[in-house]
Short mmCIF file of C-alpha atoms and ligand atoms in Angstrom, two decimals:
data_model
loop_
_atom_site.label_atom_id
_atom_site.label_comp_id
_atom_site.label_asym_id
_atom_site.label_seq_id
_atom_site.Cartn_x
_atom_site.Cartn_y
_atom_site.Cartn_z
CA MET A 1 111.55 78.16 68.71
CA LYS A 2 110.52 81.83 69.18
CA ARG A 3 113.04 84.57 70.70
CA GLN A 4 112.24 85.15 74.30
CA GLN A 5 111.50 89.82 73.88
CA VAL A 6 112.64 92.07 76.67
CA LEU A 7 109.15 94.85 76.23
CA LEU A 8 110.64 98.16 77.53
CA ILE A 9 107.22 100.39 79.46
CA GLY A 10 108.31 104.55 79.23
CA GLU A 11 111.95 105.58 77.07
CA ILE A 12 115.33 104.43 77.25
CA GLU A 13 116.65 108.66 76.90
CA HIS A 14 120.12 108.27 77.28
CA ALA A 15 121.31 104.83 77.89
CA HIS A 16 120.98 104.13 73.75
CA GLU A 17 124.18 101.75 73.15
CA SER A 18 124.03 99.50 76.19
CA TRP A 19 119.73 98.95 75.15
CA ASN A 20 120.74 98.48 71.97
CA ALA A 21 123.16 95.77 72.58
CA LEU A 22 120.29 93.77 74.76
CA SER A 23 118.82 92.57 71.23
CA THR A 24 121.68 90.34 70.66
CA LEU A 25 120.16 88.58 73.72
CA ALA A 26 116.72 88.90 72.88
CA ASP A 27 113.69 90.72 70.82
CA LEU A 28 113.33 93.95 72.58
CA VAL A 29 109.07 95.59 71.91
CA THR A 30 107.12 98.77 72.69
CA PRO A 31 103.50 98.13 73.63
CA LYS A 32 101.49 99.35 70.98
CA ALA A 33 98.42 100.69 73.91
CA ARG A 34 98.21 104.08 75.00
CA ASN A 35 96.13 103.98 78.27
CA ARG A 36 95.92 101.04 81.15
CA SER A 37 92.80 99.57 79.25
CA ASP A 38 94.47 99.12 76.33
CA PHE A 39 98.11 97.88 77.59
CA LEU A 40 95.42 95.27 79.68
CA ASP A 41 93.71 93.52 76.87
CA GLU A 42 97.66 94.22 74.88
CA CYS A 43 98.59 91.85 77.77
CA ARG A 44 95.71 89.53 77.77
CA SER A 45 95.27 89.72 73.53
CA GLY A 46 98.77 86.61 73.20
CA ARG A 47 100.84 89.68 71.14
CA LEU A 48 103.35 90.00 74.40
CA ASP A 49 103.86 86.39 75.00
CA GLU A 50 107.24 86.21 75.03
CA THR A 51 108.47 88.38 76.97
CA ARG A 52 110.37 87.87 79.90
CA VAL A 53 111.66 90.97 81.18
CA ILE A 54 110.00 94.43 81.56
CA CYS A 55 111.70 97.16 81.69
CA ARG A 56 109.32 99.90 83.18
CA THR A 57 110.35 103.19 84.35
CA PHE A 58 108.87 105.44 86.70
CA ALA A 59 107.05 108.41 84.47
CA SER A 60 105.82 104.84 82.36
CA VAL A 61 102.62 105.09 85.53
CA GLU A 62 100.96 107.58 83.59
CA LEU A 63 100.81 105.12 80.14
CA THR A 64 99.89 101.58 82.45
CA GLY A 65 99.31 103.11 86.00
CA ARG A 66 100.39 101.00 89.17
CA PHE A 67 101.83 97.96 88.15
CA ASP A 68 99.21 96.31 91.33
CA GLU A 69 97.47 93.03 91.42
CA GLU A 70 95.52 93.48 88.78
CA LEU A 71 97.83 94.65 85.83
CA VAL A 72 100.47 91.60 86.85
CA SER A 73 97.80 89.75 87.14
CA ALA A 74 97.03 90.39 83.62
CA LEU A 75 100.46 90.04 82.19
CA PRO A 76 101.87 86.67 80.54
CA PRO A 77 102.40 83.76 81.93
CA SER A 78 105.97 84.37 80.33
CA VAL A 79 107.00 87.00 82.19
CA LYS A 80 109.55 86.53 84.97
CA PHE A 81 111.79 89.48 85.18
CA VAL A 82 109.76 92.71 85.99
CA CYS A 83 112.85 95.93 86.22
CA HIS A 84 112.19 98.75 87.63
CA SER A 85 114.25 102.14 86.81
CA GLY A 86 113.84 103.98 89.92
CA ALA A 87 114.65 103.80 93.31
CA GLY A 88 111.46 104.23 94.69
CA TYR A 89 110.05 101.40 93.24
CA ASP A 90 106.34 101.45 95.24
CA GLN A 91 104.06 101.54 91.81
CA VAL A 92 105.15 98.32 91.55
CA ASP A 93 103.12 95.73 94.21
CA VAL A 94 105.91 93.28 94.91
CA ASN A 95 103.62 91.00 97.23
CA ALA A 96 101.58 90.36 93.84
CA CYS A 97 104.87 89.66 91.69
CA THR A 98 106.41 87.23 94.30
CA ALA A 99 103.06 85.45 94.45
CA ARG A 100 103.54 84.73 90.36
CA GLY A 101 107.08 84.67 90.41
CA ILE A 102 107.65 87.65 89.06
CA LYS A 103 111.97 89.30 90.35
CA VAL A 104 111.91 92.77 90.83
CA SER A 105 114.63 94.64 90.60
CA ASN A 106 114.91 98.60 91.43
CA THR A 107 117.50 101.15 90.93
CA PRO A 108 118.74 102.24 93.92
CA ALA A 109 122.84 103.05 94.95
CA VAL A 110 122.72 105.32 91.90
CA VAL A 111 120.07 107.99 93.26
CA ASN A 112 122.25 108.56 96.18
CA ASP A 113 124.73 111.67 95.37
CA ALA A 114 120.92 113.44 93.06
CA THR A 115 118.88 112.38 95.68
CA ALA A 116 120.26 113.65 98.52
CA ASP A 117 122.29 117.46 96.76
CA THR A 118 118.44 118.33 96.72
CA ASN A 119 117.68 117.48 100.26
CA MET A 120 119.85 119.60 101.03
CA PHE A 121 118.94 122.47 98.90
CA LEU A 122 115.56 121.71 100.21
CA ILE A 123 117.36 122.06 103.86
CA LEU A 124 119.27 125.04 102.86
CA GLY A 125 116.19 126.62 101.60
CA ALA A 126 113.98 126.53 104.01
CA LEU A 127 116.54 127.16 106.73
CA ARG A 128 116.74 130.44 105.56
CA GLY A 129 113.69 130.97 104.54
CA LEU A 130 114.40 131.46 101.04
CA ASN A 131 111.02 130.37 98.99
CA ARG A 132 109.97 134.03 100.28
CA PRO A 133 112.63 136.45 98.90
CA MET A 134 112.94 134.36 95.49
CA SER A 135 109.17 134.48 94.84
CA THR A 136 108.67 138.94 95.98
CA LEU A 137 111.65 139.47 94.44
CA ARG A 138 110.45 137.64 90.42
CA ASP A 139 107.27 139.72 91.21
CA GLY A 140 108.82 143.29 91.03
CA ASN A 141 109.62 143.47 95.35
CA TRP A 142 113.08 143.25 95.62
CA ARG A 143 112.98 141.58 99.07
CA GLY A 144 109.63 142.04 99.28
CA ARG A 145 107.48 144.54 103.05
CA PRO A 146 107.17 143.22 105.71
CA LEU A 147 111.46 142.33 105.36
CA PRO A 148 112.05 138.20 105.47
CA PRO A 149 112.57 136.99 108.40
CA LEU A 150 116.07 136.65 109.64
CA GLY A 151 117.01 132.60 107.56
CA ARG A 152 118.49 129.95 110.14
CA ASP A 153 121.88 128.49 109.95
CA PRO A 154 122.39 124.96 109.71
CA ARG A 155 125.65 124.52 112.08
CA GLY A 156 124.73 123.27 115.35
CA LYS A 157 121.18 122.11 114.38
CA THR A 158 120.33 118.74 114.55
CA LEU A 159 119.01 116.85 111.57
CA GLY A 160 117.35 113.82 112.20
CA ILE A 161 117.21 111.45 109.16
CA VAL A 162 114.44 109.15 109.14
CA GLY A 163 115.64 106.51 107.13
CA MET A 164 119.04 105.80 107.38
CA GLY A 165 119.55 103.40 103.38
CA GLY A 166 122.75 104.90 100.94
CA ILE A 167 120.47 109.06 100.31
CA GLY A 168 120.65 109.33 104.14
CA LYS A 169 123.94 107.54 104.39
CA ASN A 170 124.44 109.62 100.79
CA LEU A 171 122.68 113.22 103.07
CA LYS A 172 124.35 112.29 106.18
CA THR A 173 128.38 112.82 104.91
CA LYS A 174 127.09 116.33 102.86
CA ALA A 175 124.87 117.76 105.99
CA GLU A 176 127.97 117.50 108.59
CA ALA A 177 130.39 119.14 106.19
CA PHE A 178 127.80 122.22 106.84
CA GLY A 179 127.81 121.83 110.22
CA MET A 180 124.57 120.06 111.45
CA ARG A 181 124.60 117.17 114.16
CA VAL A 182 123.14 114.51 112.80
CA ILE A 183 121.32 111.81 114.37
CA TYR A 184 118.74 109.30 112.54
CA HIS A 185 115.81 106.06 112.79
CA ASN A 186 115.17 102.78 111.38
CA ARG A 187 113.98 100.08 112.48
CA THR A 188 116.99 98.84 113.38
CA GLU A 189 120.47 100.28 114.37
CA ASP A 190 123.00 99.82 111.09
CA PRO A 191 126.17 99.74 112.60
CA ALA A 192 127.77 100.98 109.08
CA ALA A 193 124.88 104.85 108.99
CA ASP A 194 128.22 106.09 111.71
CA ALA A 195 126.15 108.54 113.76
CA GLU A 196 123.22 108.56 116.27
CA TYR A 197 120.73 105.85 117.52
CA VAL A 198 117.91 106.53 118.59
CA SER A 199 114.03 105.67 119.13
CA PHE A 200 111.16 107.45 116.45
CA GLU A 201 110.23 109.33 119.43
CA ASP A 202 113.21 110.52 120.82
CA LEU A 203 114.12 112.46 116.63
CA LEU A 204 111.26 113.85 116.50
CA ALA A 205 111.49 115.21 119.91
CA THR A 206 115.02 116.65 119.24
CA SER A 207 115.90 117.49 116.03
CA ASP A 208 115.74 120.89 114.61
CA VAL A 209 115.09 119.41 110.65
CA ILE A 210 113.70 115.95 110.35
CA SER A 211 114.74 115.08 106.95
CA LEU A 212 113.17 111.86 105.51
CA ASN A 213 114.18 108.98 103.23
CA LEU A 214 112.92 106.18 104.13
CA PRO A 215 110.79 104.17 100.87
CA LEU A 216 107.18 104.25 100.23
CA ASN A 217 104.76 101.20 101.54
CA GLU A 218 102.16 100.35 103.75
CA ALA A 219 103.85 100.45 106.74
CA THR A 220 104.96 103.37 105.90
CA ARG A 221 102.22 105.71 104.82
CA HIS A 222 101.49 108.99 107.18
CA LYS A 223 104.31 108.08 108.94
CA ILE A 224 104.15 111.33 109.79
CA SER A 225 100.65 113.23 111.39
CA HIS A 226 99.08 114.65 113.93
CA ARG A 227 100.32 112.16 116.67
CA GLU A 228 104.16 112.87 115.03
CA PHE A 229 103.23 116.39 114.84
CA GLU A 230 102.46 117.61 119.10
CA LEU A 231 105.85 115.37 119.47
CA MET A 232 108.30 117.54 117.14
CA LYS A 233 110.01 120.76 118.18
CA GLU A 234 107.90 124.03 118.06
CA GLY A 235 109.69 125.87 115.07
CA VAL A 236 110.85 122.60 113.36
CA VAL A 237 111.79 122.24 109.93
CA ILE A 238 110.80 119.24 107.61
CA VAL A 239 112.37 117.54 104.37
CA ASN A 240 110.92 115.14 102.40
CA THR A 241 112.79 114.02 98.88
CA ALA A 242 111.19 110.27 99.04
CA ARG A 243 107.40 109.93 98.32
CA GLY A 244 105.23 112.82 99.50
CA ALA A 245 102.90 109.76 101.34
CA ILE A 246 104.49 108.93 103.88
CA ILE A 247 103.44 112.44 105.51
CA ASP A 248 99.42 112.81 105.68
CA GLU A 249 99.24 116.49 103.84
CA ASP A 250 96.36 117.47 105.51
CA ALA A 251 98.25 117.09 109.10
CA LEU A 252 101.60 118.77 107.53
CA VAL A 253 99.26 122.02 106.21
CA GLN A 254 97.16 122.25 110.48
CA ALA A 255 101.05 121.64 111.64
CA LEU A 256 102.45 125.24 109.54
CA ASP A 257 99.28 126.42 109.93
CA SER A 258 99.77 127.05 113.41
CA GLY A 259 103.46 127.51 112.88
CA LEU A 260 104.09 124.21 114.86
CA VAL A 261 106.40 123.57 111.73
CA ALA A 262 108.26 126.97 110.38
CA SER A 263 108.80 125.91 106.87
CA VAL A 264 109.36 123.00 105.10
CA GLY A 265 110.89 121.38 101.49
CA LEU A 266 109.42 118.58 99.42
CA ASP A 267 110.17 117.65 96.31
CA VAL A 268 107.09 115.61 96.84
CA TYR A 269 103.79 114.68 97.04
CA GLU A 270 101.11 112.37 98.57
CA PHE A 271 99.25 113.03 95.03
CA GLU A 272 101.46 114.16 93.00
CA PRO A 273 101.24 115.89 90.69
CA SER A 274 98.24 117.93 92.61
CA ILE A 275 99.47 119.56 95.20
CA HIS A 276 97.51 120.98 98.73
CA PRO A 277 96.29 124.22 97.97
CA GLY A 278 97.28 124.81 101.46
CA LEU A 279 101.24 124.11 100.90
CA ILE A 280 100.55 126.39 97.41
CA ALA A 281 99.64 129.28 99.13
CA ASN A 282 102.64 129.31 102.38
CA PRO A 283 105.56 131.22 101.37
CA ASN A 284 107.61 129.26 104.20
CA VAL A 285 107.16 126.10 101.77
CA MET A 286 109.79 125.63 99.73
CA LEU A 287 108.74 123.50 95.87
CA LEU A 288 109.98 121.43 93.94
CA PRO A 289 108.03 119.07 91.04
CA HIS A 290 109.84 116.02 91.88
CA MET A 291 113.60 116.78 90.48
CA GLY A 292 115.16 114.25 92.97
CA THR A 293 117.10 112.87 90.24
CA TRP A 294 116.43 115.46 87.50
CA THR A 295 120.39 115.28 86.34
CA VAL A 296 121.68 113.94 83.32
CA GLU A 297 124.17 112.28 85.26
CA CYS A 298 121.59 110.24 87.97
CA GLN A 299 118.82 109.39 84.86
CA LYS A 300 121.68 108.07 83.41
CA SER A 301 123.17 105.63 85.74
CA MET A 302 119.23 104.41 85.95
CA GLU A 303 119.16 103.91 83.20
CA GLU A 304 121.95 101.75 82.97
CA GLU A 305 122.00 100.06 86.12
CA ALA A 306 117.85 99.00 85.07
CA ILE A 307 119.68 97.31 81.84
CA ARG A 308 122.53 95.89 83.57
CA ASN A 309 118.89 94.20 85.58
CA VAL A 310 117.97 93.03 82.07
CA ARG A 311 121.21 91.11 81.36
CA GLY A 312 121.22 89.44 84.49
CA ALA A 313 118.34 88.70 84.26
CA LEU A 314 118.34 87.03 79.98
CA GLU A 315 121.76 85.89 81.23
CA ASN A 316 121.34 83.84 84.11
CA GLY A 317 117.74 85.00 85.79
CA LYS A 318 119.52 86.42 88.35
CA MET A 319 119.56 90.95 88.82
CA ARG A 320 121.81 92.63 90.93
CA SER A 321 119.57 94.49 93.34
CA LEU A 322 116.16 92.63 93.74
CA VAL A 323 114.37 94.86 95.97
CA PRO A 324 114.86 94.30 99.43
CA GLU A 325 111.80 92.18 100.19
CA GLN A 326 112.67 89.53 97.89
CA ALA A 327 116.17 89.79 98.70
CA ASN A 328 115.72 89.22 101.91
CA GLY A 329 113.05 86.28 101.09
CA HIS A 330 109.73 88.50 102.33
CA GLY A 331 106.76 89.34 100.08
O1 LIG B 1 112.34 109.60 92.98
C1 LIG B 1 112.99 108.75 92.51
C2 LIG B 1 113.23 107.45 92.50
O2 LIG B 1 112.60 106.30 92.52
O3 LIG B 1 113.98 107.17 91.44
#
């Protein structure tokens, strides 16, 4: 009988030992294809017909494109598990996987610290208006003329966290250490949040800083658009380390240009890696190129967790971190 295969799409950069150890359980293979259309052909060619588990990275989308319905339906029938290395799994159409009997896992908890750290950095940077002096200094103009406006302290400000999951809770602890008062909104109240639960509208109306920490899906796409900006306090600060498309970027640029939004800290963009020119042009916008999990510790932990999921799938058909839609029996 042929041995089962694990197909790795993307690179394992850190957890080589754990990855290689899987070879006692299965053959570890990689695709030959270098683009989506060749990958779809390769899937249909029979070459990958023993593949039981796919392990994929966030960056592998550059090779295959999204794991959408078209791609999922092209996968060999032997595929039963997709292990995504990363917390946000919006690149994978979970409904299409569920319909084909494929289980999907991600690596949620291990990203909390690094992402919440980046989030806090952006909150501080946006409150203090640090983007402008960082640019003037590099242009040889020290603080620039006119002088940059004075920044604002986090202490005493209300931070509204939209999406109180692992990253939101981690951020709450960090923000409280800076003297912020934390309120939050989730689809349902979470007693473990240990913070004041408010409606989405109340959060928008009362927060000095709004932090987006929720996953991207059809229900959350453009969750922040014109109507929501109208409900916010004048001078609000917005930070997003989740997924760009949660904010309608055109509406955000308008809200910044009108002065309604004082400053913004972004790690993610609606059409990544393209960035709205109105964001680049605005000195009150602090921008990072999706660096939330970009630490040695976090990258290694994500790989290790994805590999634990692969191992569980091979050994007993059980993955540690099934995505919530499947863990809760929906999707
Ligand atoms: O953005 C990074 C991740 O979702 O892990």
